[in-house]
JSON list of N, CA and C in Angstrom, two decimals:
[
{"chain": "H", "resi": 1, "resn": "VAL", "atom": "N", "xyz": [-16.27, 14.03, -9.85]},
{"chain": "H", "resi": 1, "resn": "VAL", "atom": "CA", "xyz": [-15.85, 12.71, -10.37]},
{"chain": "H", "resi": 1, "resn": "VAL", "atom": "C", "xyz": [-14.33, 12.59, -10.28]},
{"chain": "H", "resi": 2, "resn": "PHE", "atom": "N", "xyz": [-13.63, 13.64, -10.65]},
{"chain": "H", "resi": 2, "resn": "PHE", "atom": "CA", "xyz": [-12.16, 13.61, -10.61]},
{"chain": "H", "resi": 2, "resn": "PHE", "atom": "C", "xyz": [-11.67, 13.36, -9.17]},
{"chain": "H", "resi": 3, "resn": "ILE", "atom": "N", "xyz": [-12.29, 14.08, -8.23]},
{"chain": "H", "resi": 3, "resn": "ILE", "atom": "CA", "xyz": [-11.87, 13.92, -6.82]},
{"chain": "H", "resi": 3, "resn": "ILE", "atom": "C", "xyz": [-12.12, 12.49, -6.37]},
{"chain": "H", "resi": 4, "resn": "ARG", "atom": "N", "xyz": [-13.26, 11.95, -6.75]},
{"chain": "H", "resi": 4, "resn": "ARG", "atom": "CA", "xyz": [-13.59, 10.59, -6.34]},
{"chain": "H", "resi": 4, "resn": "ARG", "atom": "C", "xyz": [-12.54, 9.62, -6.89]},
{"chain": "H", "resi": 5, "resn": "ASP", "atom": "N", "xyz": [-12.18, 9.77, -8.15]},
{"chain": "H", "resi": 5, "resn": "ASP", "atom": "CA", "xyz": [-11.17, 8.89, -8.75]},
{"chain": "H", "resi": 5, "resn": "ASP", "atom": "C", "xyz": [-9.83, 9.03, -8.04]},
{"chain": "H", "resi": 6, "resn": "THR", "atom": "N", "xyz": [-9.47, 10.26, -7.71]},
{"chain": "H", "resi": 6, "resn": "THR", "atom": "CA", "xyz": [-8.20, 10.49, -7.01]},
{"chain": "H", "resi": 6, "resn": "THR", "atom": "C", "xyz": [-8.20, 9.79, -5.66]},
{"chain": "H", "resi": 7, "resn": "ILE", "atom": "N", "xyz": [-9.30, 9.90, -4.93]},
{"chain": "H", "resi": 7, "resn": "ILE", "atom": "CA", "xyz": [-9.39, 9.24, -3.62]},
{"chain": "H", "resi": 7, "resn": "ILE", "atom": "C", "xyz": [-9.28, 7.73, -3.81]},
{"chain": "H", "resi": 8, "resn": "HIS", "atom": "N", "xyz": [-9.92, 7.21, -4.83]},
{"chain": "H", "resi": 8, "resn": "HIS", "atom": "CA", "xyz": [-9.86, 5.76, -5.08]},
{"chain": "H", "resi": 8, "resn": "HIS", "atom": "C", "xyz": [-8.41, 5.35, -5.38]},
{"chain": "H", "resi": 9, "resn": "GLU", "atom": "N", "xyz": [-7.71, 6.12, -6.19]},
{"chain": "H", "resi": 9, "resn": "GLU", "atom": "CA", "xyz": [-6.32, 5.80, -6.49]},
{"chain": "H", "resi": 9, "resn": "GLU", "atom": "C", "xyz": [-5.46, 5.84, -5.23]},
{"chain": "H", "resi": 10, "resn": "MET", "atom": "N", "xyz": [-5.71, 6.82, -4.39]},
{"chain": "H", "resi": 10, "resn": "MET", "atom": "CA", "xyz": [-4.95, 6.91, -3.14]},
{"chain": "H", "resi": 10, "resn": "MET", "atom": "C", "xyz": [-5.19, 5.68, -2.28]},
{"chain": "H", "resi": 11, "resn": "ARG", "atom": "N", "xyz": [-6.43, 5.22, -2.27]},
{"chain": "H", "resi": 11, "resn": "ARG", "atom": "CA", "xyz": [-6.74, 4.02, -1.49]},
{"chain": "H", "resi": 11, "resn": "ARG", "atom": "C", "xyz": [-5.96, 2.83, -2.04]},
{"chain": "H", "resi": 12, "resn": "ASP", "atom": "N", "xyz": [-5.94, 2.66, -3.35]},
{"chain": "H", "resi": 12, "resn": "ASP", "atom": "CA", "xyz": [-5.20, 1.55, -3.94]},
{"chain": "H", "resi": 12, "resn": "ASP", "atom": "C", "xyz": [-3.71, 1.67, -3.62]},
{"chain": "H", "resi": 13, "resn": "THR", "atom": "N", "xyz": [-3.18, 2.88, -3.70]},
{"chain": "H", "resi": 13, "resn": "THR", "atom": "CA", "xyz": [-1.76, 3.08, -3.38]},
{"chain": "H", "resi": 13, "resn": "THR", "atom": "C", "xyz": [-1.50, 2.72, -1.92]},
{"chain": "H", "resi": 14, "resn": "ASN", "atom": "N", "xyz": [-2.43, 3.05, -1.05]},
{"chain": "H", "resi": 14, "resn": "ASN", "atom": "CA", "xyz": [-2.27, 2.71, 0.37]},
{"chain": "H", "resi": 14, "resn": "ASN", "atom": "C", "xyz": [-2.21, 1.19, 0.54]},
{"chain": "H", "resi": 15, "resn": "LYS", "atom": "N", "xyz": [-3.07, 0.47, -0.17]},
{"chain": "H", "resi": 15, "resn": "LYS", "atom": "CA", "xyz": [-3.05, -1.00, -0.07]},
{"chain": "H", "resi": 15, "resn": "LYS", "atom": "C", "xyz": [-1.70, -1.53, -0.51]},
{"chain": "H", "resi": 16, "resn": "ILE", "atom": "N", "xyz": [-1.19, -1.00, -1.62]},
{"chain": "H", "resi": 16, "resn": "ILE", "atom": "CA", "xyz": [0.12, -1.46, -2.12]},
{"chain": "H", "resi": 16, "resn": "ILE", "atom": "C", "xyz": [1.21, -1.15, -1.08]},
{"chain": "H", "resi": 17, "resn": "LEU", "atom": "N", "xyz": [1.14, 0.02, -0.48]},
{"chain": "H", "resi": 17, "resn": "LEU", "atom": "CA", "xyz": [2.13, 0.40, 0.54]},
{"chain": "H", "resi": 17, "resn": "LEU", "atom": "C", "xyz": [2.06, -0.56, 1.72]},
{"chain": "H", "resi": 18, "resn": "VAL", "atom": "N", "xyz": [0.87, -0.84, 2.18]},
{"chain": "H", "resi": 18, "resn": "VAL", "atom": "CA", "xyz": [0.71, -1.73, 3.35]},
{"chain": "H", "resi": 18, "resn": "VAL", "atom": "C", "xyz": [1.28, -3.11, 3.03]},
{"chain": "H", "resi": 19, "resn": "VAL", "atom": "N", "xyz": [0.98, -3.62, 1.85]},
{"chain": "H", "resi": 19, "resn": "VAL", "atom": "CA", "xyz": [1.49, -4.95, 1.46]},
{"chain": "H", "resi": 19, "resn": "VAL", "atom": "C", "xyz": [3.02, -4.91, 1.38]},
{"chain": "H", "resi": 20, "resn": "PHE", "atom": "N", "xyz": [3.56, -3.84, 0.79]},
{"chain": "H", "resi": 20, "resn": "PHE", "atom": "CA", "xyz": [5.01, -3.73, 0.67]},
{"chain": "H", "resi": 20, "resn": "PHE", "atom": "C", "xyz": [5.67, -3.70, 2.05]},
{"chain": "H", "resi": 21, "resn": "ILE", "atom": "N", "xyz": [5.13, -2.92, 2.96]},
{"chain": "H", "resi": 21, "resn": "ILE", "atom": "CA", "xyz": [5.68, -2.84, 4.32]},
{"chain": "H", "resi": 21, "resn": "ILE", "atom": "C", "xyz": [5.57, -4.19, 5.01]},
{"chain": "H", "resi": 22, "resn": "PHE", "atom": "N", "xyz": [4.44, -4.85, 4.82]},
{"chain": "H", "resi": 22, "resn": "PHE", "atom": "CA", "xyz": [4.22, -6.15, 5.45]},
{"chain": "H", "resi": 22, "resn": "PHE", "atom": "C", "xyz": [5.29, -7.15, 5.00]},
{"chain": "H", "resi": 23, "resn": "PHE", "atom": "N", "xyz": [5.52, -7.21, 3.68]},
{"chain": "H", "resi": 23, "resn": "PHE", "atom": "CA", "xyz": [6.54, -8.15, 3.17]},
{"chain": "H", "resi": 23, "resn": "PHE", "atom": "C", "xyz": [7.92, -7.74, 3.63]},
{"chain": "H", "resi": 24, "resn": "SER", "atom": "N", "xyz": [8.19, -6.45, 3.70]},
{"chain": "H", "resi": 24, "resn": "SER", "atom": "CA", "xyz": [9.51, -5.98, 4.16]},
{"chain": "H", "resi": 24, "resn": "SER", "atom": "C", "xyz": [9.76, -6.45, 5.60]},
{"chain": "H", "resi": 25, "resn": "ILE", "atom": "N", "xyz": [8.75, -6.35, 6.44]},
{"chain": "H", "resi": 25, "resn": "ILE", "atom": "CA", "xyz": [8.90, -6.79, 7.83]},
{"chain": "H", "resi": 25, "resn": "ILE", "atom": "C", "xyz": [9.17, -8.28, 7.88]},
{"chain": "H", "resi": 26, "resn": "ILE", "atom": "N", "xyz": [8.45, -9.06, 7.07]},
{"chain": "H", "resi": 26, "resn": "ILE", "atom": "CA", "xyz": [8.64, -10.52, 7.06]},
{"chain": "H", "resi": 26, "resn": "ILE", "atom": "C", "xyz": [10.07, -10.84, 6.62]},
{"chain": "H", "resi": 27, "resn": "ILE", "atom": "N", "xyz": [10.54, -10.15, 5.57]},
{"chain": "H", "resi": 27, "resn": "ILE", "atom": "CA", "xyz": [11.90, -10.40, 5.08]},
{"chain": "H", "resi": 27, "resn": "ILE", "atom": "C", "xyz": [12.92, -10.04, 6.17]},
{"chain": "H", "resi": 28, "resn": "LEU", "atom": "N", "xyz": [12.71, -8.92, 6.85]},
{"chain": "H", "resi": 28, "resn": "LEU", "atom": "CA", "xyz": [13.65, -8.51, 7.91]},
{"chain": "H", "resi": 28, "resn": "LEU", "atom": "C", "xyz": [13.65, -9.54, 9.03]},
{"chain": "H", "resi": 29, "resn": "ILE", "atom": "N", "xyz": [12.49, -10.05, 9.39]},
{"chain": "H", "resi": 29, "resn": "ILE", "atom": "CA", "xyz": [12.42, -11.04, 10.48]},
{"chain": "H", "resi": 29, "resn": "ILE", "atom": "C", "xyz": [13.13, -12.33, 10.05]},
{"chain": "H", "resi": 30, "resn": "ASP", "atom": "N", "xyz": [12.97, -12.72, 8.78]},
{"chain": "H", "resi": 30, "resn": "ASP", "atom": "CA", "xyz": [13.64, -13.92, 8.29]},
{"chain": "H", "resi": 30, "resn": "ASP", "atom": "C", "xyz": [15.15, -13.75, 8.32]},
{"chain": "H", "resi": 31, "resn": "LEU", "atom": "N", "xyz": [15.62, -12.54, 8.03]},
{"chain": "H", "resi": 31, "resn": "LEU", "atom": "CA", "xyz": [17.07, -12.31, 8.05]},
{"chain": "H", "resi": 31, "resn": "LEU", "atom": "C", "xyz": [17.58, -12.39, 9.49]}
]
């Protein structure tokens, strides 16, 4: 159960990272 929760948290962190990178690219292109 612990491993499963850890994998789920990693997945959520990955989504946040992808969104952050996506917005960073948009901001850089706007600049």
